[in-house]
Coordinates of C-alpha atoms in Angstrom, one line a residue:
Chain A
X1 CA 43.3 17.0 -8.5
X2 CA 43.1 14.1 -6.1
X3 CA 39.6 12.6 -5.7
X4 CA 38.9 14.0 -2.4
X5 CA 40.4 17.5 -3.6
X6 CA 37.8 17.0 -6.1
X7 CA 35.3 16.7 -3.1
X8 CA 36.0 19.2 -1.0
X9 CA 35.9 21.7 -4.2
X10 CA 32.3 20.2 -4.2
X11 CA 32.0 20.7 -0.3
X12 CA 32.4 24.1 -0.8
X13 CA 30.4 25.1 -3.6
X14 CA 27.6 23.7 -1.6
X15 CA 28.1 25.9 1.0
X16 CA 27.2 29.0 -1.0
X17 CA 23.5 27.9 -0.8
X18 CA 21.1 28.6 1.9
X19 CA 17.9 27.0 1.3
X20 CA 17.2 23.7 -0.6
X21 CA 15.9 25.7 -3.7
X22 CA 19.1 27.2 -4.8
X23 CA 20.9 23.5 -4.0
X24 CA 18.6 21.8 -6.0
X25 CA 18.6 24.2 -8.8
X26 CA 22.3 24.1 -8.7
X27 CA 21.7 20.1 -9.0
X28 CA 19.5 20.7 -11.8
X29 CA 21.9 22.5 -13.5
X30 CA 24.3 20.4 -13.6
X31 CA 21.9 17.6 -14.8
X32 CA 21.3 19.9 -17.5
X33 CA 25.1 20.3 -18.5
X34 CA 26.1 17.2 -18.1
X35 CA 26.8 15.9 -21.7
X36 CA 24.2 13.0 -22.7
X37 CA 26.0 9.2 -22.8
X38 CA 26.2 8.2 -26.8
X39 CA 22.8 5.7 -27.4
X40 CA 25.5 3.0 -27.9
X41 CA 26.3 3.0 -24.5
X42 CA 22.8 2.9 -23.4
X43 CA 22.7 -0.9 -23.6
X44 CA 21.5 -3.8 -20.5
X45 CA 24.4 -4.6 -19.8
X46 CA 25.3 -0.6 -18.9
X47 CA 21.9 -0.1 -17.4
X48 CA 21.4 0.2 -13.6
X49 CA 17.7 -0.4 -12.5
X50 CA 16.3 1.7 -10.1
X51 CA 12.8 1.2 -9.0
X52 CA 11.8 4.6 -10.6
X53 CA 14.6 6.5 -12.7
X54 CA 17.1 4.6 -14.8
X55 CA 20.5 4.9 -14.3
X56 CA 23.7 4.2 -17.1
X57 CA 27.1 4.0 -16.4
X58 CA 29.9 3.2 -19.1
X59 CA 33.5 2.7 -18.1
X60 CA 36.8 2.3 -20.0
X61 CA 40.4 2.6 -19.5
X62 CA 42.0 5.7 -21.2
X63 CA 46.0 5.1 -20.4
X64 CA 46.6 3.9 -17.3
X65 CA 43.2 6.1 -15.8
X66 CA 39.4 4.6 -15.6
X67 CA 37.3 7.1 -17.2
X68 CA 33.6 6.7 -16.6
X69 CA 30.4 8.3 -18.7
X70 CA 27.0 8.2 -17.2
X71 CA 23.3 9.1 -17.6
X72 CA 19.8 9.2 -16.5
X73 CA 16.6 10.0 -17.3
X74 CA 15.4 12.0 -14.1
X75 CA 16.9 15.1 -14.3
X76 CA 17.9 15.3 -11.0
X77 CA 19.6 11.9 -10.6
X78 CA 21.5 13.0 -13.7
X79 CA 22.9 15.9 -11.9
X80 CA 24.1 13.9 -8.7
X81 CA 25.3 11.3 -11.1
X82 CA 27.3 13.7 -12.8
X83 CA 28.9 14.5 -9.7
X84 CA 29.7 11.3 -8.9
X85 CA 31.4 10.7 -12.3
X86 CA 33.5 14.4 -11.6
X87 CA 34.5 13.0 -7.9
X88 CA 35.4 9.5 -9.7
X89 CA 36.1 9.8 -13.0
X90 CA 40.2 9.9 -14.4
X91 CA 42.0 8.7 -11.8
X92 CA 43.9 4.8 -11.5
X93 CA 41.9 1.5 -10.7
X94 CA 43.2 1.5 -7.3
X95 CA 42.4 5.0 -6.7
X96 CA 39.1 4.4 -7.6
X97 CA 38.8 1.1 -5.6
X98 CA 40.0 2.7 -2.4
X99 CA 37.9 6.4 -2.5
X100 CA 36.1 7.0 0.4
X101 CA 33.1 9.1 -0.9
X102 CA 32.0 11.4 1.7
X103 CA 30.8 14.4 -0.4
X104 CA 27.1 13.7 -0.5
X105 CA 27.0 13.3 3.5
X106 CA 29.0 16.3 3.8
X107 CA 26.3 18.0 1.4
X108 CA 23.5 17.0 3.0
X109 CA 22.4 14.6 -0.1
X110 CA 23.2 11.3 1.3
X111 CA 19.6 9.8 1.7
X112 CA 19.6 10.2 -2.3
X113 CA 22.3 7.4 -1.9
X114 CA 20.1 5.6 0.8
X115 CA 17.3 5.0 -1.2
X116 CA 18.9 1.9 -3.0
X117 CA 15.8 1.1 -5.0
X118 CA 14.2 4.0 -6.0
X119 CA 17.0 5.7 -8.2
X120 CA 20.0 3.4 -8.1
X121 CA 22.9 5.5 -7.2
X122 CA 24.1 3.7 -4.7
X123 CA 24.2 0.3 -7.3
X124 CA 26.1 3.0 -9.5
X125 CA 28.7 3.9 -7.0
X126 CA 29.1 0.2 -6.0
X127 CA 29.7 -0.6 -9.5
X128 CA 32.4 2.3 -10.2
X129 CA 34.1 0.9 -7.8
X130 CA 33.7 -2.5 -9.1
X131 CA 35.2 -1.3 -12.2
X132 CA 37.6 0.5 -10.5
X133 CA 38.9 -3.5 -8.7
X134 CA 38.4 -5.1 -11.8
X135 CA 40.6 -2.7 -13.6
X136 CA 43.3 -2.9 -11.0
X137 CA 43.4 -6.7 -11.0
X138 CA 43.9 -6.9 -14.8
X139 CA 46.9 -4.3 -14.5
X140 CA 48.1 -6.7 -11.9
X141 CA 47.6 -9.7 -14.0
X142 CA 49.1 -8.3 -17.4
Chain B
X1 CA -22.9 14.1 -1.1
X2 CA -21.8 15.8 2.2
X3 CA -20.4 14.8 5.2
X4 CA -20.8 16.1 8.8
X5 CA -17.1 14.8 9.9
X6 CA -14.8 17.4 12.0
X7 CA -11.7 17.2 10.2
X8 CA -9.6 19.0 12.4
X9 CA -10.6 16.7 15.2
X10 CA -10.1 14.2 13.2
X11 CA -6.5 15.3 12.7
X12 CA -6.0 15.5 16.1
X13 CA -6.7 11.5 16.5
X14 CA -3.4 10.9 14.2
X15 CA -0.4 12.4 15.9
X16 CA 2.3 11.5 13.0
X17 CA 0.5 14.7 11.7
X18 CA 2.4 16.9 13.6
X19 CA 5.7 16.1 11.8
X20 CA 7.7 18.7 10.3
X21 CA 9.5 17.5 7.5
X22 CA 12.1 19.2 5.7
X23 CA 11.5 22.4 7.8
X24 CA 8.0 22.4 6.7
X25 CA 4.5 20.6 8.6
X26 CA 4.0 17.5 6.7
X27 CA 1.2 16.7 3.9
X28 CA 0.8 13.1 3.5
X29 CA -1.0 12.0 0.5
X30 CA 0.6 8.6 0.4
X31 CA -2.2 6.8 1.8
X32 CA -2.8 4.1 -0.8
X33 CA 0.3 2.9 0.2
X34 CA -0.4 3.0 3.9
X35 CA -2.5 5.1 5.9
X36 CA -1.5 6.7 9.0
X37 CA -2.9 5.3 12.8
X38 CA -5.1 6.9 14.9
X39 CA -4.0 7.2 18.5
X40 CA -6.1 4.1 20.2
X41 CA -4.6 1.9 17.4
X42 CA -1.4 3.1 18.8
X43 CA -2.5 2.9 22.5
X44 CA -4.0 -0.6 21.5
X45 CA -0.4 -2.1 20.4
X46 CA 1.2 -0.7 23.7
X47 CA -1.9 -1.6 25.7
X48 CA -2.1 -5.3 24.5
X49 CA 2.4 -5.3 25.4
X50 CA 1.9 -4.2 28.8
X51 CA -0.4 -5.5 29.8
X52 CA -1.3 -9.2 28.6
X53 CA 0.9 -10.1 25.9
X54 CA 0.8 -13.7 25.4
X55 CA 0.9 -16.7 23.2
X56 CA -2.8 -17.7 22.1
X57 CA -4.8 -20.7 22.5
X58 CA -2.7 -23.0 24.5
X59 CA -1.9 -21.1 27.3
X60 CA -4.1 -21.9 30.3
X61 CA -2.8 -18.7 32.2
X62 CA -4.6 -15.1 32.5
X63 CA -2.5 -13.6 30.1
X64 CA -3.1 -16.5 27.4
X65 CA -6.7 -16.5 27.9
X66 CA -7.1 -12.6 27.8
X67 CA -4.6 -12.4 24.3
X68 CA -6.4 -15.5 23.1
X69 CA -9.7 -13.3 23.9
X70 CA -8.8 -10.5 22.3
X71 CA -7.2 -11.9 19.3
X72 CA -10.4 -14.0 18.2
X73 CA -12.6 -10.9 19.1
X74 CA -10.7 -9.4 16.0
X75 CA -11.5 -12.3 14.2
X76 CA -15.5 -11.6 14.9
X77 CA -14.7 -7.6 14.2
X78 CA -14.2 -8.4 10.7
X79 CA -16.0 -11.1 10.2
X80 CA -19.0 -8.0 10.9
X81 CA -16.5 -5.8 8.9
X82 CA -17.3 -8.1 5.3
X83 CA -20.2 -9.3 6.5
X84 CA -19.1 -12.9 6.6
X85 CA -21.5 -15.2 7.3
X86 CA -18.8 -17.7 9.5
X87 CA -15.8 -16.2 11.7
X88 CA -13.7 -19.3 10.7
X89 CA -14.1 -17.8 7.5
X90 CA -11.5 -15.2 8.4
X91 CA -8.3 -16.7 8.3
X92 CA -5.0 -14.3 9.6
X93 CA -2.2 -13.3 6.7
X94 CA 0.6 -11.0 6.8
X95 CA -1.1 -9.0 4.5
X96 CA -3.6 -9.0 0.7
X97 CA -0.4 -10.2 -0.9
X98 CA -0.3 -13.1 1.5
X99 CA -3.6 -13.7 0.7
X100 CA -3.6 -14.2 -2.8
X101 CA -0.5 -16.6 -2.2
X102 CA -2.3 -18.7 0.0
X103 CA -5.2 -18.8 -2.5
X104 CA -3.3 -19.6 -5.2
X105 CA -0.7 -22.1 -3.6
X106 CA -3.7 -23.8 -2.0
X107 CA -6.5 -24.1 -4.1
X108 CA -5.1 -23.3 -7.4
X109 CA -2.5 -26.2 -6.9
X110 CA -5.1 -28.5 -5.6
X111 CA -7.8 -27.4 -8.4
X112 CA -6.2 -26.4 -11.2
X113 CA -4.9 -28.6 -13.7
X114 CA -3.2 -27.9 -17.3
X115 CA -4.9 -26.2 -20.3
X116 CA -7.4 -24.2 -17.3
X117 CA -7.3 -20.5 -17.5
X118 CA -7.3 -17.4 -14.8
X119 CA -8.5 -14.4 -15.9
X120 CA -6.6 -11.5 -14.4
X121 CA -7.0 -7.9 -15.3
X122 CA -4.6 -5.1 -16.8
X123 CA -4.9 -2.8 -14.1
X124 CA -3.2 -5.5 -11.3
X125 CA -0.8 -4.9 -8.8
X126 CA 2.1 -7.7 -9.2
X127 CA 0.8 -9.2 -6.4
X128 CA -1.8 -10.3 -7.8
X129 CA -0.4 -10.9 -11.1
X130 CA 3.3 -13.0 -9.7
X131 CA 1.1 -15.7 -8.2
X132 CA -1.0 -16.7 -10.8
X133 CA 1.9 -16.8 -13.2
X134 CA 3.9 -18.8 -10.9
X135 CA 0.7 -20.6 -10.7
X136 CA 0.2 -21.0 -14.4
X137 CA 3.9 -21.9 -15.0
X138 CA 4.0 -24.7 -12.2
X139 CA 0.4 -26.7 -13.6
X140 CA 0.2 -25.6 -16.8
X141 CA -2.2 -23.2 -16.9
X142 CA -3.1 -20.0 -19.1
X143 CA -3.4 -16.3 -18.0
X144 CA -5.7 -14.4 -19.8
X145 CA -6.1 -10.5 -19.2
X146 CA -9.0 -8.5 -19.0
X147 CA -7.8 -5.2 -21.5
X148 CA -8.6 -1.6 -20.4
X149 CA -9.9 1.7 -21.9
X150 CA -8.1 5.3 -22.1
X151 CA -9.8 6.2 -18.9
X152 CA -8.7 3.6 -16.9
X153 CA -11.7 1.2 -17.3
X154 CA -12.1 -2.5 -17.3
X155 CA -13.7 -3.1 -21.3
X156 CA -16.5 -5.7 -19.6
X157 CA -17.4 -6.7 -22.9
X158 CA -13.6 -8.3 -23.1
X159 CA -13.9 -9.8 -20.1
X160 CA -16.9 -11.8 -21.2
X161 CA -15.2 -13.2 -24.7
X162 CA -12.4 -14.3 -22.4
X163 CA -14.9 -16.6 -20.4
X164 CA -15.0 -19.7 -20.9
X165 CA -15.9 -23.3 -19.4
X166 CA -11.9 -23.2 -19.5
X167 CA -11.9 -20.4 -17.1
X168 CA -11.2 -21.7 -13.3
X169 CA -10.6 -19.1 -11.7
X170 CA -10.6 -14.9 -11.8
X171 CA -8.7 -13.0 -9.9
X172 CA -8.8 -9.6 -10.0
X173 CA -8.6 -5.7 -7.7
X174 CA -11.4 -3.9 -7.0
X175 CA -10.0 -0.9 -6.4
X176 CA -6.5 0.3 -8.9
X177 CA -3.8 1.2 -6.6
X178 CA -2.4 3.2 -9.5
X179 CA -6.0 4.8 -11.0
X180 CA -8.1 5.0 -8.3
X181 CA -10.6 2.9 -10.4
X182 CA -13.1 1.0 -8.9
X183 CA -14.6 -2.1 -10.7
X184 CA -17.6 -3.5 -11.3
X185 CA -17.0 -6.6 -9.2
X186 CA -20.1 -7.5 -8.3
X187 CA -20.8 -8.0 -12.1
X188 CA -17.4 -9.5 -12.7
X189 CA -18.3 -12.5 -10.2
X190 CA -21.5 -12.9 -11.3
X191 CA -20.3 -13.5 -15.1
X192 CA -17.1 -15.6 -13.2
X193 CA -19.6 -17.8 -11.4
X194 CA -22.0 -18.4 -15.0
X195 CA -19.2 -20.6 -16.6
X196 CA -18.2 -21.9 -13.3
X197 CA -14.7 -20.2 -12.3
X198 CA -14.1 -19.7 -8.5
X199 CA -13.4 -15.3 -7.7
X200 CA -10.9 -13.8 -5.5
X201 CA -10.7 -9.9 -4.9
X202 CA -8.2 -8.5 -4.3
X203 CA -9.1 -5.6 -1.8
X204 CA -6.4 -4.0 -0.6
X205 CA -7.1 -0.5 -2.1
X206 CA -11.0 -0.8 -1.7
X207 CA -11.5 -1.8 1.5
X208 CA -10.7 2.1 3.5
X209 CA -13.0 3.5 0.6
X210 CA -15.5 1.2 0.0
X211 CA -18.3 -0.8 2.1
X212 CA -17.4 -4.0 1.6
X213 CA -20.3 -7.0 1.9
X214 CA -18.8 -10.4 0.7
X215 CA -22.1 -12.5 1.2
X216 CA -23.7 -9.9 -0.9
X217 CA -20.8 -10.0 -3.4
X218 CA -20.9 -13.2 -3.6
X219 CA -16.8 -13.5 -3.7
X220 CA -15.5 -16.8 -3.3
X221 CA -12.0 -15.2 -1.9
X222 CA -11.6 -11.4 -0.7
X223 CA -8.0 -10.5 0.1
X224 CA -6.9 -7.0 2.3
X225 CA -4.3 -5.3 4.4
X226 CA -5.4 -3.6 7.3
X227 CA -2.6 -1.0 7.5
X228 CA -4.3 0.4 4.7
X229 CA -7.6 0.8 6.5
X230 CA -5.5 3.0 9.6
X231 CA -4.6 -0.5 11.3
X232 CA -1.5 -2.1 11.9
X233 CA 1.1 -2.7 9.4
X234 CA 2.2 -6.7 8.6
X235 CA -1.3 -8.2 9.1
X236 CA -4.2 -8.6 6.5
X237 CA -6.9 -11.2 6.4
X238 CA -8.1 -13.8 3.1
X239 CA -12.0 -14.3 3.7
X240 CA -13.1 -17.3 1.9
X241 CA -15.9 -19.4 1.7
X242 CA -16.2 -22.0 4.1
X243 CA -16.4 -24.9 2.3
X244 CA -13.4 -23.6 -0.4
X245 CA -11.4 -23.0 2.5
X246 CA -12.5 -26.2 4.0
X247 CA -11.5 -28.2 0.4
X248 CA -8.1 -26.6 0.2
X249 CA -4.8 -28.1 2.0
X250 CA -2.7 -26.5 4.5
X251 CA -0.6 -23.7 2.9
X252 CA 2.0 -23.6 5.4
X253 CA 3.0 -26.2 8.1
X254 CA 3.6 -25.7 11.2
X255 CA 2.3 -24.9 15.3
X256 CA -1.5 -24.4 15.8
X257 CA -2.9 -25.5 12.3
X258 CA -2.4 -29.5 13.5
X259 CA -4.3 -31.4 15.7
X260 CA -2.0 -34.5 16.5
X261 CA 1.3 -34.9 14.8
X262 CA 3.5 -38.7 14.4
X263 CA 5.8 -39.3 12.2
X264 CA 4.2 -41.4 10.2
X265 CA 0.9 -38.8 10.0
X266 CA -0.2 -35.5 10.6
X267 CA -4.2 -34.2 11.2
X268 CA -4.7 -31.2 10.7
X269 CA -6.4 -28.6 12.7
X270 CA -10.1 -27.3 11.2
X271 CA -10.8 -23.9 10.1
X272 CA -9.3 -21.0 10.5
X273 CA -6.5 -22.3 12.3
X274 CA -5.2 -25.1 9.5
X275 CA -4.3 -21.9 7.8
X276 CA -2.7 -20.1 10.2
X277 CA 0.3 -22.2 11.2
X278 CA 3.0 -20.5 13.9
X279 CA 2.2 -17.8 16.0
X280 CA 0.7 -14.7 14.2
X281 CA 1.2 -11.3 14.7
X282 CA -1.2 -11.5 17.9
X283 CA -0.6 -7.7 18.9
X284 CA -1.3 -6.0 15.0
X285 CA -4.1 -8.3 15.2
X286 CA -5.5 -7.2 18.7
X287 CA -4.9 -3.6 17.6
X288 CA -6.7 -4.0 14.1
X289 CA -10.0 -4.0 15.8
X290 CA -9.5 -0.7 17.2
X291 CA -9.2 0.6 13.4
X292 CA -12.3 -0.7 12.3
X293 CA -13.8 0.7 15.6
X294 CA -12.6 4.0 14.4
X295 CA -13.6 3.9 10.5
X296 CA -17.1 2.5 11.4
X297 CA -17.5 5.2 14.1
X298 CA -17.0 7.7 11.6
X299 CA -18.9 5.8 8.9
X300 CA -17.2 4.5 5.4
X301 CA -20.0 6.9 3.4
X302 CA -18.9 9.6 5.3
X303 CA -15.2 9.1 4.7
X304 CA -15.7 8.8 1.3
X305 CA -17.9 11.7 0.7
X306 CA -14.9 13.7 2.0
X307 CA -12.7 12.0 0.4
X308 CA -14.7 12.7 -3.3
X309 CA -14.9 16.4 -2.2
X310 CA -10.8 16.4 -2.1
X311 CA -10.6 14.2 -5.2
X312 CA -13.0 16.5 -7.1
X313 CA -11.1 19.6 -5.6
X314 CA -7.7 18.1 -6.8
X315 CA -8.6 17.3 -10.1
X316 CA -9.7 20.2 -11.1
X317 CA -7.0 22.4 -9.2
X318 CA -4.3 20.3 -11.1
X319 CA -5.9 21.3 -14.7
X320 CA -4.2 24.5 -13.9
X321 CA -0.6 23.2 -14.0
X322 CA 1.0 23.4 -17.7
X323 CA 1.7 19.6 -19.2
X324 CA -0.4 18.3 -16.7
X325 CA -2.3 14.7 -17.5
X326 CA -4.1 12.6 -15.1
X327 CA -3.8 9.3 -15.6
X328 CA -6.8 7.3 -14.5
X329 CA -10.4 9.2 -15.5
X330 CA -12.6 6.4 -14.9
X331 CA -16.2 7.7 -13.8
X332 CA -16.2 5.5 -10.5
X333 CA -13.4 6.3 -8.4
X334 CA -12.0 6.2 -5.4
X335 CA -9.3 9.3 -4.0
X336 CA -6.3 8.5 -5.7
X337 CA -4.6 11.3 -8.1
X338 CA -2.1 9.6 -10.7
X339 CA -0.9 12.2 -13.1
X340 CA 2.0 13.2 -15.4
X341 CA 3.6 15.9 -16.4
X342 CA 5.2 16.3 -19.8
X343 CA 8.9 16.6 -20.1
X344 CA 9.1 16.1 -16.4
X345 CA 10.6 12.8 -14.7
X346 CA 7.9 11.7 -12.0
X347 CA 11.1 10.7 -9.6
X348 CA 12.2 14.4 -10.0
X349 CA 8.7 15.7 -8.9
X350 CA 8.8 13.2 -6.2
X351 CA 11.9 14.8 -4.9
X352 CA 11.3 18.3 -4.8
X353 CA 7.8 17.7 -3.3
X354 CA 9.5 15.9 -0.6
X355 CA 11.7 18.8 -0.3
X356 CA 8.5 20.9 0.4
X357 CA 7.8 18.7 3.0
X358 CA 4.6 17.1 0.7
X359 CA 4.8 13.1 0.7
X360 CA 3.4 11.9 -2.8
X361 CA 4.3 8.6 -4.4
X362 CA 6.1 7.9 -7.9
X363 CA 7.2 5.1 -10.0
X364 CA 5.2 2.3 -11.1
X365 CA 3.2 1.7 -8.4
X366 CA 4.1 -2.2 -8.5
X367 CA 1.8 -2.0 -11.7
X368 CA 4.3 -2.0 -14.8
X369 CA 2.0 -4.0 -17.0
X370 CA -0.3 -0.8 -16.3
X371 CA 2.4 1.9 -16.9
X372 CA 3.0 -0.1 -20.1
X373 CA -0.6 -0.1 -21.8
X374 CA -0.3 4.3 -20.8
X375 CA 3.1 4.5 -22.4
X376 CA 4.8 5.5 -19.6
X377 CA 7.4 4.2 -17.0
X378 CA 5.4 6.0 -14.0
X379 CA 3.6 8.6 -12.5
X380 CA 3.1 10.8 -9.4
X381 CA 0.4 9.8 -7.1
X382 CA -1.3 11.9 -4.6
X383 CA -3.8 9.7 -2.7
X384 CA -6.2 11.2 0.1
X385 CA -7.1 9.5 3.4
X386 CA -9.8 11.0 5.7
X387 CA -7.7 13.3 7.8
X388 CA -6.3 15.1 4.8
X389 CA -7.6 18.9 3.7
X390 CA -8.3 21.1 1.4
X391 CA -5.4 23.6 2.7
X392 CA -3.1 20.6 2.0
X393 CA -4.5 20.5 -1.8
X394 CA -3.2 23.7 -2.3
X395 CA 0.3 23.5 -0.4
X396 CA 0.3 21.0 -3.2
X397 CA -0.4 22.7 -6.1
X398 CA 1.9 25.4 -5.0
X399 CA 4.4 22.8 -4.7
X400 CA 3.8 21.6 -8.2
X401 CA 4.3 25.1 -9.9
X402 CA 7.5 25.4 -8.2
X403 CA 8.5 22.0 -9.5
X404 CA 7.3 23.2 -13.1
X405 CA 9.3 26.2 -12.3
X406 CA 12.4 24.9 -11.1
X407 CA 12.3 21.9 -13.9
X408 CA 10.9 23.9 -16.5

């Protein structure tokens, strides 16, 4: 699936909820299930500080596709992080790089990637991308 | 102690109440962070812009003369506010954290010298930690910290082995941001002053709460916000005594704190307005009176007696919610609520309270030295102003099983 395939599947499991209870317990959920990142990932230089929850992101190169594993430790950052890592995760550098995320808007979550500070998912999504031009300018270079 | 205040009246006077929020009518209990503004704050700012906004003091024109008017008549309202014995003793910041720059930038670069010590406390907000360090790191100086108890209080008996005839200078909050403590500081400057150190407080949580008299006190510097105290936001004021404020340089240079600039040398302008270079925030400080207006009208003891009813009524409602621990039990406080909950992220709570349409406030609270002595990376605080309820209690305590609930 192409990354905005993978959104739109998003898109429209989001539309089966009426009221913000069953969304966020949906978002819990999948906080819940999303498997834990390994402690030795968990370093500084993976950490991205949010004012209040604290946000990991760990990214390699698996063939010629970035893969990227992710945690937190608010529950519910953890379950919009692990959306962000479904949306991004397995697909080239350049794919990556170029993605236009609109799913959050689309799902009425966006100011969670608004509030810069306070949970850092917008410093994560900056930095998948980041990984996502760095990656494509080795495979250039090599 | 009761009060005789009409609450829902009260309401009325603050119309961001009526906001619905996430489909639901908005409980805001984040008023140590900033209070809400009664209407003739708000009709003050849009008064003072239509109808004599101005530059101050030089202007020879109507408009210049009535700002310049109204802006020093600010000065005099809280001069009575603190009780300070001088109006030039009142000098214009942006705000407490302003203040305790200008403090320390001014007279702690001009008086302190290596090897002296400032006492701060554990309970800070990094505003009034940041300066003192930068402070300490720039002449040489060494911060000492005044430890805490489980509940939150200053250990007094610390604070005394930590003075010294080293000590220069204590700085420390009267009221926790993050507790709701309030501190002995009357004591605090007295036992400051014995070995000769110079006192600022830092008042930016107290001064809504609390009756503040700085003659009585016997502060040196006393340090507050007044969007805190239902003013404007971006203004605050740094009392000082006269003849401390009168020793201490310039902080900033700059319009009105001169009186004749050459190249080759500058004079400076005498008090308040050597510390209050550029043009200030004339229309937050035109509008601030109207605030104190409105809290003295209704009277700080009464305020505050409401306020302890919905503190006491809060605390013991939230005993009822599983995993539940307050942080912050000290026996004098102020209406601030700072719990945990076990196994539960306070950024999580904060979220599905918000959903609810309930505005509480989580994270460290710009105190991580704090959150480090509890153990813990944050919590959720509920903070009561005036115009908030019982009614609104409950809508949060509902809101908190559902969060339990949902989380658990």
């Amino acid at each position: 699936m192409t990354i905005n395939e993978i959104q739109d599947e998003l898109i429209s499991d989001f539309e089966l909820f009426d009221d913000w209870e069953s969304k966020y317990e949906f978002i819990i959920d999948l906080g819940k299930q999303f498997p834990p990142l390994e402690e030795q990932y968990k370093t500084e230089d993976n950490i991205i500080k949010g004012c209040q929850s604290r946000v990991w992101l760990n990214a390699y190169m698996d063939g010629d596709l970035l893969k990227f594993e992710a945690d937190s430790d608010a529950i519910i950052v953890r379950g919009l992080v692990s959306m962000l890592v479904k949306v991004l995760s397995g697909h080239t550098p350049e794919q990556i790089a170029k993605s236009d995320l609109y799913f959050m808007e689309r799902i009425g979550l966006h100011q969670h990637l608004a509030q810069t500070r306070s949970n850092g998912l917008a410093a994560m999504l900056k930095q998948m991308k980041a990984y996502g031009f760095a990656f494509q300018a080795k495979s250039v270079n090599a | 102690m009761s009060h005789n205040l009409n609450i829902a009246s009260i309401r009325s006077d603050f119309p961001i109440l009526n906001e619905v929020v996430n489909g639901k009518q908005l409980v805001y209990f984040d008023n140590a962070a900033t209070t809400q503004k009664p209407r003739l704050v708000l009709d003050a700012l849009s008064g003072y812009y239509e109808h004599y906004n101005a530059n101050i003091h030089r202007g020879i024109h109507h408009l210049a003369e009535k700002a310049t008017s109204a802006f020093e008549q600010s000065r005099k309202r809280l001069q009575a506010f603190l009780n300070a014995e001088h109006s030039e003793e009142i000098i214009f910041t942006y705000g407490t954290t302003d203040g305790i720059n200008l403090v320390a930038s001014a007279y702690g670069r001009k008086f302190l010298k290596e090897g002296d010590e400032v006492i701060i406390s554990t309970m800070e907000h990094h505003s009034n930690i940041v300066p003192w360090q930068m402070l300490c790191e720039e002449k040489g100086c060494i911060l000492k910290v005044i430890p805490i108890n489980d509940e939150g209080e200053l250990l007094m008996d610390e604070y005394e082995k930590l003075l010294t005839e080293k000590t220069k200078f204590v700085s420390v909050v009267h009221v926790s941001n993050a507790l709701g403590t309030i501190n002995p500081i009357k004591e605090i400057i007295q036992k400051a002053h014995a070995v000769g150190a110079k006192v600022l407080i830092d008042g930016a949580q107290a001064s809504s709460h609390i009756e503040i008299d700085v003659q009585d006190l016997d502060c040196d510097f006393y340090s507050l916000s007044l969007h805190k105290i239902y003013g404007p936001t971006g203004m605050g004021i740094l009392y000082g005594k006269r003849d401390l404020l009168n020793a201490m340089p310039p902080y900033r240079g700059g319009g009105e704190m001169i009186k004749e600039v050459t190249f080759a040398k500058t004079t400076y302008n005498e008090l308040p307005y050597k510390f209050e270079a550029g043009t200030p925030n004339i229309a937050d400080v035109v509008a601030a009176k109207y605030a104190l207006d409105y809290v003295d009208a209704l009277g700080k003891p009464q305020i505050a007696a409401h306020e302890n009813e919905l503190l006491k009524y809060a605390t013991n409602a939230v005993s009822e919610i599983e995993g539940l621990r307050i942080i912050g039990q000290a026996k004098e406080k102020v209406s601030v609520l700072s719990f945990v909950i076990d196994g539960i992220h306070h950024q999580d709570i904060g979220v599905l309270l918000d959903q609810q349409g309930i505005a509480v406030r989580t994270g460290h609270h710009c105190t991580q030295p704090l959150m480090n002595r509890f153990n813990i990376t944050g919590t959720s605080r509920a903070s009561f102003a005036v115009y908030n309820t019982i009614e609104e209690i409950d809508r949060l305590i509902q809101g908190l099983h559902k969060v339990r609930k949902m989380l658990g």
